[in-house]
Amino acid sequence: MTPKLQPSQTPNSRNKKSSKVPWFERLMAVLALGNLSLVLFDISYVPGRNFYFRQLPVLTQIYDPFKGITPHRETQKYLETLEELKNQVVQTGLPSPQVAAKLQEINNLSANMIDEDPFRVASKSGTLEKIKDRMRDRTPNPQQSAKQSFKTFWSPEYLSKQGWQQEITWFDAKIKPLIAINYYREIGENGEFTDKFWQIDLPFIAIFAIEFLARTYLISRRHRSVTWRAAMLWRWYDIFLLLPFWRLLRILPVTIRIHQAKMPDLQPIRTQISRGFVANFAQELTEVVVIQLINQMQQSITTGELTRQLFQSQKQRYLDINNINEIEAIATHLVQITVYKVLPQLQPDLEALLRYNIEMFLKQSPLYQGWKQVPGLGNLPAQLAEQLVAELSKLVTIGPQDAYEAFKIASEDPVGTKLSSQLVQHFGQALGAELQQQQTWQEIQILLCDFLEEFKINYIQRLSEEDFEKILEQAKELQRIAPR
């Protein structure tokens, strides 16, 4: 039974109480959300390291060790040699033996970089191709050789002719950043890249594990019929917070916790998603059920099973649940409606039809023409026809009512009951025998199957056009008016 509300427990006060979320729930929701954010950042770090390196270089310095990322020796040597070359030019000027030695060294490093592809370990071979294309555009040669382009660029003659400052500024803007983003990633004994995210994730897993055990234990204590293991199954989605793998699945418990903590309340989104799912599912399910039902009915008609059920049911054992013969009751109601409601409304139409047919018959009769010639008796046939029409219409409309009343009175007598039962039985047998005639039943089968086929097509057409959003809105309104 539903407990009665105390005077102070109004619906508004209950809603206010239920809207308050314990601070612990909010704290754990924030903690789970923070952990999921770290997981997403860790997953996106390597693919997005170029962005972090350019925009947040401090972040890459902090997080690179967790992913086993270190500067690549070859590209790092290249950048260091480039800085030494700049310093030497400042000290001695471009035309000097020291600068020429550095230019030769950096030329050798350029050739080695092209041959050995130090970008391959970081899956950045495309970056090397971009460097080679830009160098070919800057210093073209007939062979379209990247090595020759580097050799030309790092020659004293070219730098003197084009201008040292201009060329080194271009190199620092277009080539140096591409070399700087390269890195080397350590590979562990298991053959996989080094990943130390577990060091960040482990404290979160420990907190969630302690909370999971404590929460499920309290549930089992609060509900005596629930074991600790069953309580763990209640909170099955929290297990994803404890797994050191498949970390993306943590989005499920995090979403549930945020919803429970109402940070924000995700009920409108959940309702809309469920409504869309129910609408599509209900439409497809209804179509399948209706089509299967109609197909079974058509199969029953075609195979003759319906005939056996209708006309041979008296020979079979029948289970009656209410001591009422529903078919006879329906037939009785149909007879009453036909006799008392339908036939009286048809009396004017019957009189018009009878009058027209009798008048046409009399006009074609020689006897009627003779009566018209007799003085004083010319209107007699018309009067007789009018009386005949009235009597016939009464016979058709009022007669069945009198006959039905007399039949009801007679049925109260044992003999009348026996005779009426015999009449109904013989009527059913005669009707069944006639309907089971080969030609008659074939025609009925064809008509019924065609009708069901048309019904199936038209019903499914209307079903696909039905506004399920409107139906769901009506269901929601009914739940609001009469809550369960």
Short mmCIF file of C-alpha atoms in Angstrom, two decimals:
data_model
loop_
_atom_site.label_atom_id
_atom_site.label_comp_id
_atom_site.label_asym_id
_atom_site.label_seq_id
_atom_site.Cartn_x
_atom_site.Cartn_y
_atom_site.Cartn_z
CA MET A 1 0.00 0.00 0.00
CA THR A 2 1.11 3.54 -0.69
CA PRO A 3 2.09 5.30 2.57
CA LYS A 4 0.01 8.32 3.49
CA LEU A 5 1.66 11.69 3.36
CA GLN A 6 2.01 13.59 6.58
CA PRO A 7 0.63 17.13 6.55
CA SER A 8 4.15 18.50 6.27
CA GLN A 9 5.12 16.11 3.47
CA THR A 10 3.68 17.90 0.48
CA PRO A 11 4.78 16.91 -3.03
CA ASN A 12 6.84 20.10 -3.29
CA SER A 13 8.68 19.38 -0.04
CA ARG A 14 9.37 15.83 -1.16
CA ASN A 15 10.79 17.09 -4.45
CA LYS A 16 13.01 19.55 -2.60
CA LYS A 17 14.33 16.79 -0.37
CA SER A 18 14.92 14.43 -3.27
CA SER A 19 16.71 17.17 -5.21
CA LYS A 20 19.42 17.45 -2.55
CA VAL A 21 22.44 15.38 -3.50
CA PRO A 22 24.96 14.35 -0.79
CA TRP A 23 28.32 16.12 -1.05
CA PHE A 24 30.06 12.76 -1.23
CA GLU A 25 28.18 11.86 -4.41
CA ARG A 26 29.20 15.17 -5.99
CA LEU A 27 32.80 14.73 -4.88
CA MET A 28 33.04 11.23 -6.37
CA ALA A 29 31.35 12.44 -9.58
CA VAL A 30 33.92 15.23 -9.92
CA LEU A 31 36.74 12.77 -9.19
CA ALA A 32 35.44 10.31 -11.81
CA LEU A 33 35.05 13.11 -14.34
CA GLY A 34 38.61 14.27 -13.67
CA ASN A 35 39.92 10.74 -14.12
CA LEU A 36 38.05 10.37 -17.41
CA SER A 37 39.48 13.70 -18.59
CA LEU A 38 42.98 12.43 -17.86
CA VAL A 39 42.23 9.22 -19.76
CA LEU A 40 41.04 11.18 -22.80
CA PHE A 41 44.08 13.46 -22.61
CA ASP A 42 46.41 10.45 -22.41
CA ILE A 43 44.77 8.84 -25.43
CA SER A 44 45.00 12.05 -27.46
CA TYR A 45 48.51 13.06 -26.33
CA VAL A 46 50.63 11.20 -28.89
CA PRO A 47 48.42 12.06 -31.90
CA GLY A 48 48.17 15.67 -30.71
CA ARG A 49 51.73 16.14 -29.47
CA ASN A 50 52.59 18.48 -32.36
CA PHE A 51 49.90 20.89 -31.15
CA TYR A 52 50.98 20.61 -27.52
CA PHE A 53 54.64 21.06 -28.51
CA ARG A 54 53.92 24.30 -30.36
CA GLN A 55 51.27 25.80 -28.06
CA LEU A 56 52.15 24.31 -24.64
CA PRO A 57 55.81 23.33 -24.68
CA VAL A 58 55.89 23.16 -20.87
CA LEU A 59 53.22 20.47 -20.96
CA THR A 60 55.26 18.29 -23.30
CA GLN A 61 58.27 18.63 -21.02
CA ILE A 62 56.17 17.36 -18.11
CA TYR A 63 54.21 14.59 -19.87
CA ASP A 64 56.78 13.24 -22.36
CA PRO A 65 58.44 11.00 -19.71
CA PHE A 66 55.10 9.23 -19.01
CA LYS A 67 54.90 8.19 -22.67
CA GLY A 68 58.60 7.31 -22.91
CA ILE A 69 59.25 10.22 -25.32
CA THR A 70 62.77 11.63 -25.55
CA PRO A 71 64.46 13.86 -28.16
CA HIS A 72 65.77 11.86 -31.10
CA ARG A 73 69.55 11.85 -31.13
CA GLU A 74 69.97 12.54 -34.85
CA THR A 75 67.47 15.37 -35.16
CA GLN A 76 68.63 16.78 -31.84
CA LYS A 77 72.23 16.73 -33.11
CA TYR A 78 71.05 18.51 -36.25
CA LEU A 79 69.43 21.33 -34.25
CA GLU A 80 72.47 21.67 -31.97
CA THR A 81 74.79 21.91 -34.98
CA LEU A 82 72.51 24.55 -36.47
CA GLU A 83 72.82 26.67 -33.32
CA GLU A 84 76.60 26.24 -33.33
CA LEU A 85 76.67 27.41 -36.96
CA LYS A 86 74.71 30.54 -36.09
CA ASN A 87 77.05 31.36 -33.23
CA GLN A 88 80.12 30.80 -35.43
CA VAL A 89 78.76 33.14 -38.11
CA VAL A 90 78.22 35.80 -35.46
CA GLN A 91 81.78 35.38 -34.17
CA THR A 92 83.79 35.06 -37.38
CA GLY A 93 81.45 36.00 -40.18
CA LEU A 94 80.26 33.81 -43.05
CA PRO A 95 83.54 33.56 -45.06
CA SER A 96 85.71 31.70 -42.54
CA PRO A 97 87.24 28.19 -42.22
CA GLN A 98 85.27 27.51 -39.03
CA VAL A 99 81.93 28.33 -40.74
CA ALA A 100 82.88 26.23 -43.75
CA ALA A 101 83.55 23.26 -41.44
CA LYS A 102 80.18 23.66 -39.74
CA LEU A 103 78.43 23.92 -43.11
CA GLN A 104 80.07 20.68 -44.20
CA GLU A 105 79.03 19.00 -40.95
CA ILE A 106 75.42 20.10 -41.28
CA ASN A 107 75.44 18.95 -44.91
CA ASN A 108 76.49 15.48 -43.77
CA LEU A 109 73.74 15.47 -41.13
CA SER A 110 71.20 16.44 -43.80
CA ALA A 111 72.26 13.54 -46.02
CA ASN A 112 72.09 11.10 -43.09
CA MET A 113 68.64 12.40 -42.13
CA ILE A 114 67.35 11.67 -45.64
CA ASP A 115 68.95 8.23 -45.81
CA GLU A 116 68.10 6.93 -42.33
CA ASP A 117 64.72 8.63 -41.80
CA PRO A 118 64.82 9.27 -38.03
CA PHE A 119 61.14 10.28 -38.23
CA ARG A 120 60.05 6.70 -38.85
CA VAL A 121 60.07 5.65 -35.18
CA ALA A 122 57.57 8.39 -34.32
CA SER A 123 55.46 7.54 -37.39
CA LYS A 124 56.28 10.94 -38.84
CA SER A 125 57.86 9.99 -42.15
CA GLY A 126 55.41 12.35 -43.77
CA THR A 127 57.16 15.19 -41.95
CA LEU A 128 60.45 14.26 -43.59
CA GLU A 129 58.76 14.29 -47.00
CA LYS A 130 57.41 17.76 -46.26
CA ILE A 131 60.95 18.94 -45.36
CA LYS A 132 62.33 17.52 -48.61
CA ASP A 133 59.60 19.16 -50.70
CA ARG A 134 60.19 22.56 -49.14
CA MET A 135 63.95 22.33 -49.70
CA ARG A 136 63.42 21.36 -53.37
CA ASP A 137 61.18 24.40 -53.82
CA ARG A 138 63.74 26.66 -52.15
CA THR A 139 66.80 25.42 -54.02
CA PRO A 140 65.63 23.57 -57.15
CA ASN A 141 67.94 21.37 -59.22
CA PRO A 142 67.48 19.39 -62.45
CA GLN A 143 67.57 16.04 -60.65
CA GLN A 144 64.93 17.16 -58.09
CA SER A 145 67.21 15.68 -55.43
CA ALA A 146 66.59 16.66 -51.81
CA LYS A 147 70.22 15.91 -50.93
CA GLN A 148 71.44 18.25 -53.66
CA SER A 149 69.00 20.93 -52.45
CA PHE A 150 70.41 20.68 -48.90
CA LYS A 151 73.98 20.73 -50.29
CA THR A 152 73.25 23.85 -52.31
CA PHE A 153 71.50 25.58 -49.44
CA TRP A 154 74.34 24.94 -46.93
CA SER A 155 77.06 26.21 -49.26
CA PRO A 156 78.94 29.45 -48.56
CA GLU A 157 78.39 30.64 -52.14
CA TYR A 158 74.59 30.30 -51.95
CA LEU A 159 74.31 31.87 -48.50
CA SER A 160 76.56 34.78 -49.54
CA LYS A 161 74.62 35.37 -52.75
CA GLN A 162 71.10 35.06 -51.28
CA GLY A 163 71.94 36.62 -47.94
CA TRP A 164 72.70 34.74 -44.75
CA GLN A 165 70.09 36.44 -42.62
CA GLN A 166 67.29 35.98 -45.12
CA GLU A 167 68.01 32.30 -45.69
CA ILE A 168 68.53 31.37 -42.07
CA THR A 169 65.31 33.18 -41.13
CA TRP A 170 63.42 31.13 -43.73
CA PHE A 171 65.01 27.89 -42.48
CA ASP A 172 64.09 28.69 -38.88
CA ALA A 173 60.46 29.37 -39.90
CA LYS A 174 59.84 26.53 -42.39
CA ILE A 175 62.26 23.67 -41.67
CA LYS A 176 63.45 23.89 -38.08
CA PRO A 177 59.95 23.43 -36.46
CA LEU A 178 59.42 20.26 -38.52
CA ILE A 179 62.74 18.84 -37.33
CA ALA A 180 62.08 19.90 -33.73
CA ILE A 181 58.78 17.99 -33.40
CA ASN A 182 60.51 14.67 -34.06
CA TYR A 183 61.15 12.41 -31.08
CA TYR A 184 62.18 8.94 -30.06
CA ARG A 185 59.82 6.72 -28.08
CA GLU A 186 61.17 4.00 -25.89
CA ILE A 187 60.09 0.39 -26.41
CA GLY A 188 59.68 -1.91 -23.41
CA GLU A 189 60.63 -5.54 -22.99
CA ASN A 190 57.14 -6.56 -24.09
CA GLY A 191 57.73 -5.00 -27.50
CA GLU A 192 55.24 -2.18 -26.86
CA PHE A 193 55.89 1.52 -26.49
CA THR A 194 56.60 2.66 -22.96
CA ASP A 195 53.45 3.94 -21.25
CA LYS A 196 53.55 5.01 -17.61
CA PHE A 197 50.03 6.39 -17.41
CA TRP A 198 49.30 3.72 -14.81
CA GLN A 199 51.34 5.77 -12.35
CA ILE A 200 48.80 8.58 -12.70
CA ASP A 201 45.81 6.26 -12.91
CA LEU A 202 46.68 3.99 -9.96
CA PRO A 203 45.64 6.44 -7.17
CA PHE A 204 42.26 6.93 -8.85
CA ILE A 205 41.74 3.17 -9.19
CA ALA A 206 42.60 2.70 -5.51
CA ILE A 207 40.07 5.35 -4.43
CA PHE A 208 37.35 3.92 -6.66
CA ALA A 209 38.08 0.39 -5.43
CA ILE A 210 37.73 1.41 -1.78
CA GLU A 211 34.53 3.31 -2.55
CA PHE A 212 33.12 0.36 -4.55
CA LEU A 213 33.73 -2.11 -1.73
CA ALA A 214 32.34 0.22 0.93
CA ARG A 215 29.29 1.21 -1.11
CA THR A 216 28.34 -2.37 -2.04
CA TYR A 217 28.89 -3.52 1.55
CA LEU A 218 26.50 -0.84 2.83
CA ILE A 219 23.93 -1.89 0.22
CA SER A 220 24.13 -5.50 1.38
CA ARG A 221 23.74 -4.37 5.01
CA ARG A 222 20.82 -2.10 4.23
CA HIS A 223 18.97 -4.80 2.27
CA ARG A 224 19.04 -8.05 4.19
CA SER A 225 17.98 -10.15 1.20
CA VAL A 226 20.88 -8.85 -0.92
CA THR A 227 24.29 -10.48 -0.62
CA TRP A 228 27.53 -8.56 -0.99
CA ARG A 229 28.12 -10.21 -4.36
CA ALA A 230 24.62 -9.28 -5.54
CA ALA A 231 25.21 -5.71 -4.38
CA MET A 232 28.34 -5.64 -6.55
CA LEU A 233 26.21 -6.67 -9.48
CA TRP A 234 23.90 -3.74 -8.69
CA ARG A 235 26.88 -1.42 -9.22
CA TRP A 236 28.33 -3.37 -12.15
CA TYR A 237 29.09 -0.23 -14.13
CA ASP A 238 31.56 0.96 -11.46
CA ILE A 239 33.82 -1.98 -12.30
CA PHE A 240 34.97 -0.11 -15.43
CA LEU A 241 36.59 2.45 -13.11
CA LEU A 242 38.79 -0.31 -11.68
CA LEU A 243 40.11 -1.76 -14.93
CA PRO A 244 43.58 -0.60 -16.06
CA PHE A 245 42.58 -1.37 -19.64
CA TRP A 246 39.56 -0.48 -21.81
CA ARG A 247 39.68 2.89 -20.09
CA LEU A 248 37.28 4.52 -22.58
CA LEU A 249 34.47 2.41 -21.06
CA ARG A 250 34.74 4.62 -17.97
CA ILE A 251 32.51 7.07 -19.78
CA LEU A 252 29.55 4.87 -18.74
CA PRO A 253 29.98 5.08 -14.93
CA VAL A 254 31.07 8.71 -15.19
CA THR A 255 27.88 9.61 -17.08
CA ILE A 256 25.75 7.75 -14.54
CA ARG A 257 27.49 9.46 -11.61
CA ILE A 258 27.12 12.91 -13.17
CA HIS A 259 23.43 12.24 -13.73
CA GLN A 260 22.93 11.00 -10.18
CA ALA A 261 24.79 14.03 -8.80
CA LYS A 262 22.81 16.31 -11.17
CA MET A 263 25.93 18.02 -12.51
CA PRO A 264 24.01 18.74 -14.69
CA ASP A 265 20.75 16.81 -14.64
CA LEU A 266 20.85 14.58 -17.72
CA GLN A 267 17.24 13.44 -17.39
CA PRO A 268 15.98 15.51 -20.38
CA ILE A 269 18.69 14.05 -22.63
CA ARG A 270 18.03 10.55 -21.32
CA THR A 271 14.29 10.98 -21.86
CA GLN A 272 14.76 12.17 -25.43
CA ILE A 273 17.12 9.31 -26.27
CA SER A 274 14.79 6.72 -24.75
CA ARG A 275 11.78 8.22 -26.54
CA GLY A 276 13.53 8.00 -29.87
CA PHE A 277 14.56 4.41 -29.19
CA VAL A 278 11.06 3.42 -28.05
CA ALA A 279 9.48 5.10 -31.08
CA ASN A 280 11.65 3.21 -33.57
CA PHE A 281 11.45 -0.05 -31.66
CA ALA A 282 7.68 0.16 -31.19
CA GLN A 283 7.09 0.89 -34.86
CA GLU A 284 9.21 -2.03 -36.07
CA LEU A 285 7.84 -4.40 -33.43
CA THR A 286 4.23 -3.49 -34.20
CA GLU A 287 4.77 -3.95 -37.92
CA VAL A 288 6.31 -7.38 -37.40
CA VAL A 289 3.56 -8.52 -35.00
CA VAL A 290 0.72 -7.33 -37.24
CA ILE A 291 2.25 -8.87 -40.36
CA GLN A 292 2.84 -12.19 -38.60
CA LEU A 293 -0.71 -12.22 -37.25
CA ILE A 294 -2.25 -11.52 -40.64
CA ASN A 295 0.01 -14.07 -42.35
CA GLN A 296 -1.06 -16.72 -39.83
CA MET A 297 -4.71 -15.88 -40.46
CA GLN A 298 -4.19 -16.15 -44.22
CA GLN A 299 -2.41 -19.47 -43.77
CA SER A 300 -5.24 -20.76 -41.57
CA ILE A 301 -7.79 -19.81 -44.23
CA THR A 302 -5.77 -21.29 -47.10
CA THR A 303 -5.01 -24.61 -45.38
CA GLY A 304 -8.61 -25.08 -44.20
CA GLU A 305 -7.74 -24.92 -40.51
CA LEU A 306 -10.22 -22.10 -40.03
CA THR A 307 -12.95 -24.24 -41.57
CA ARG A 308 -12.24 -27.08 -39.18
CA GLN A 309 -12.25 -24.73 -36.22
CA LEU A 310 -15.56 -23.14 -37.24
CA PHE A 311 -17.58 -26.10 -38.43
CA GLN A 312 -16.13 -29.03 -36.50
CA SER A 313 -15.82 -27.39 -33.09
CA GLN A 314 -18.88 -29.21 -31.79
CA LYS A 315 -17.05 -32.52 -32.15
CA GLN A 316 -14.08 -31.26 -30.14
CA ARG A 317 -13.71 -30.65 -26.45
CA TYR A 318 -14.25 -26.99 -25.76
CA LEU A 319 -13.03 -25.16 -22.66
CA ASP A 320 -15.60 -22.65 -21.42
CA ILE A 321 -14.36 -20.09 -18.91
CA ASN A 322 -17.57 -18.15 -18.18
CA ASN A 323 -20.46 -20.57 -18.97
CA ILE A 324 -21.50 -18.31 -21.83
CA ASN A 325 -21.62 -19.21 -25.51
CA GLU A 326 -20.06 -16.07 -26.89
CA ILE A 327 -21.02 -16.82 -30.51
CA GLU A 328 -24.70 -17.27 -29.63
CA ALA A 329 -24.58 -14.14 -27.45
CA ILE A 330 -23.10 -12.11 -30.28
CA ALA A 331 -25.66 -13.49 -32.71
CA THR A 332 -28.48 -12.57 -30.29
CA HIS A 333 -27.21 -9.00 -30.02
CA LEU A 334 -26.94 -8.74 -33.79
CA VAL A 335 -30.51 -10.02 -34.21
CA GLN A 336 -31.82 -7.54 -31.64
CA ILE A 337 -30.04 -4.63 -33.29
CA THR A 338 -31.26 -5.71 -36.73
CA VAL A 339 -34.86 -6.20 -35.65
CA TYR A 340 -35.34 -3.24 -33.32
CA LYS A 341 -32.95 -0.64 -34.74
CA VAL A 342 -32.10 -1.28 -38.36
CA LEU A 343 -35.32 -2.54 -39.96
CA PRO A 344 -37.55 0.32 -38.66
CA GLN A 345 -35.15 2.83 -40.20
CA LEU A 346 -35.39 1.04 -43.53
CA GLN A 347 -39.20 1.15 -43.68
CA PRO A 348 -39.44 4.35 -45.85
CA ASP A 349 -36.94 2.95 -48.32
CA LEU A 350 -38.77 -0.40 -48.46
CA GLU A 351 -42.10 1.33 -49.05
CA ALA A 352 -40.65 3.41 -51.88
CA LEU A 353 -39.10 0.35 -53.52
CA LEU A 354 -42.26 -1.76 -53.17
CA ARG A 355 -44.48 1.07 -54.39
CA TYR A 356 -42.36 1.57 -57.48
CA ASN A 357 -42.30 -2.13 -58.39
CA ILE A 358 -46.04 -2.63 -57.79
CA GLU A 359 -46.93 0.45 -59.82
CA MET A 360 -44.73 -0.72 -62.68
CA PHE A 361 -46.42 -4.15 -62.53
CA LEU A 362 -49.92 -2.66 -62.52
CA LYS A 363 -49.19 -0.30 -65.39
CA GLN A 364 -48.12 -3.21 -67.53
CA SER A 365 -51.17 -5.31 -66.57
CA PRO A 366 -54.23 -5.31 -68.95
CA LEU A 367 -56.48 -5.72 -65.92
CA TYR A 368 -55.24 -2.42 -64.49
CA GLN A 369 -56.02 -0.67 -67.77
CA GLY A 370 -59.57 -2.09 -67.66
CA TRP A 371 -60.16 -0.85 -64.11
CA LYS A 372 -59.16 2.65 -65.17
CA GLN A 373 -62.01 2.71 -67.72
CA VAL A 374 -64.70 1.89 -65.13
CA PRO A 375 -66.30 5.08 -63.69
CA GLY A 376 -65.77 5.47 -59.95
CA LEU A 377 -63.24 2.64 -59.78
CA GLY A 378 -60.31 4.27 -61.54
CA ASN A 379 -58.40 4.96 -58.29
CA LEU A 380 -59.15 1.57 -56.77
CA PRO A 381 -56.01 -0.19 -58.06
CA ALA A 382 -53.83 2.62 -56.76
CA GLN A 383 -55.52 2.46 -53.34
CA LEU A 384 -55.10 -1.29 -53.24
CA ALA A 385 -51.44 -0.94 -54.22
CA GLU A 386 -50.88 1.62 -51.43
CA GLN A 387 -52.44 -0.67 -48.85
CA LEU A 388 -50.42 -3.62 -50.16
CA VAL A 389 -47.19 -1.63 -49.89
CA ALA A 390 -47.98 -0.59 -46.30
CA GLU A 391 -48.79 -4.14 -45.24
CA LEU A 392 -45.70 -5.58 -46.87
CA SER A 393 -43.42 -2.97 -45.27
CA LYS A 394 -44.95 -3.68 -41.86
CA LEU A 395 -44.46 -7.37 -42.45
CA VAL A 396 -40.78 -6.80 -43.16
CA THR A 397 -40.09 -4.31 -40.36
CA ILE A 398 -42.60 -4.90 -37.56
CA GLY A 399 -43.20 -8.58 -38.22
CA PRO A 400 -39.72 -9.70 -37.16
CA GLN A 401 -40.12 -7.78 -33.91
CA ASP A 402 -43.36 -9.59 -33.08
CA ALA A 403 -41.85 -12.89 -34.16
CA TYR A 404 -38.79 -12.28 -32.01
CA GLU A 405 -40.92 -11.40 -28.96
CA ALA A 406 -43.01 -14.54 -29.47
CA PHE A 407 -39.82 -16.56 -29.87
CA LYS A 408 -38.46 -15.18 -26.57
CA ILE A 409 -41.67 -16.07 -24.74
CA ALA A 410 -41.67 -19.56 -26.22
CA SER A 411 -38.04 -20.08 -25.34
CA GLU A 412 -38.86 -19.83 -21.63
CA ASP A 413 -40.88 -23.01 -21.93
CA PRO A 414 -38.88 -26.30 -21.81
CA VAL A 415 -40.42 -27.50 -25.02
CA GLY A 416 -39.82 -24.13 -26.65
CA THR A 417 -36.24 -24.18 -25.43
CA LYS A 418 -35.72 -27.58 -26.96
CA LEU A 419 -37.27 -26.53 -30.25
CA SER A 420 -35.26 -23.28 -30.36
CA SER A 421 -32.03 -25.16 -29.62
CA GLN A 422 -32.90 -27.67 -32.32
CA LEU A 423 -33.58 -24.77 -34.70
CA VAL A 424 -30.26 -23.10 -33.93
CA GLN A 425 -28.41 -26.41 -34.27
CA HIS A 426 -30.03 -27.27 -37.60
CA PHE A 427 -29.50 -23.70 -38.80
CA GLY A 428 -25.79 -23.90 -37.95
CA GLN A 429 -25.47 -27.31 -39.60
CA ALA A 430 -27.24 -26.12 -42.72
CA LEU A 431 -25.24 -22.93 -42.89
CA GLY A 432 -22.00 -24.82 -42.30
CA ALA A 433 -22.85 -27.38 -44.95
CA GLU A 434 -23.59 -24.66 -47.48
CA LEU A 435 -20.44 -22.71 -46.61
CA GLN A 436 -18.34 -25.84 -46.96
CA GLN A 437 -19.42 -26.28 -50.55
CA GLN A 438 -16.26 -26.26 -52.65
CA GLN A 439 -17.11 -23.29 -54.85
CA THR A 440 -18.63 -21.22 -52.03
CA TRP A 441 -15.73 -21.70 -49.64
CA GLN A 442 -13.14 -21.05 -52.36
CA GLU A 443 -14.79 -17.74 -53.11
CA ILE A 444 -14.88 -16.87 -49.39
CA GLN A 445 -11.22 -17.88 -49.00
CA ILE A 446 -10.16 -15.67 -51.90
CA LEU A 447 -12.17 -12.72 -50.57
CA LEU A 448 -10.84 -13.13 -47.03
CA CYS A 449 -7.22 -13.46 -48.18
CA ASP A 450 -7.55 -10.41 -50.43
CA PHE A 451 -9.15 -8.46 -47.61
CA LEU A 452 -6.36 -9.37 -45.19
CA GLU A 453 -3.74 -8.46 -47.77
CA GLU A 454 -5.33 -5.06 -48.33
CA PHE A 455 -5.69 -4.59 -44.59
CA LYS A 456 -2.01 -5.44 -44.07
CA ILE A 457 -0.85 -2.99 -46.72
CA ASN A 458 -3.13 -0.18 -45.59
CA TYR A 459 -2.47 -0.73 -41.89
CA ILE A 460 1.31 -0.80 -42.27
CA GLN A 461 1.10 2.31 -44.43
CA ARG A 462 -0.82 4.14 -41.70
CA LEU A 463 1.53 2.75 -39.08
CA SER A 464 4.60 4.17 -40.83
CA GLU A 465 2.86 7.53 -41.06
CA GLU A 466 1.82 7.48 -37.40
CA ASP A 467 3.41 10.15 -35.24
CA PHE A 468 5.03 8.11 -32.48
CA GLU A 469 6.30 11.27 -30.82
CA LYS A 470 2.67 12.30 -30.39
CA ILE A 471 1.78 8.86 -29.01
CA LEU A 472 4.64 9.00 -26.53
CA GLU A 473 3.59 12.50 -25.52
CA GLN A 474 0.07 11.21 -24.84
CA ALA A 475 1.51 8.33 -22.80
CA LYS A 476 3.59 10.78 -20.80
CA GLU A 477 0.50 12.92 -20.17
CA LEU A 478 -1.43 9.87 -18.94
CA GLN A 479 1.42 9.00 -16.57
CA ARG A 480 1.36 12.54 -15.26
CA ILE A 481 -2.41 12.46 -14.65
CA ALA A 482 -2.42 8.95 -13.18
CA PRO A 483 1.06 8.17 -11.86
CA ARG A 484 1.85 4.53 -11.20
#
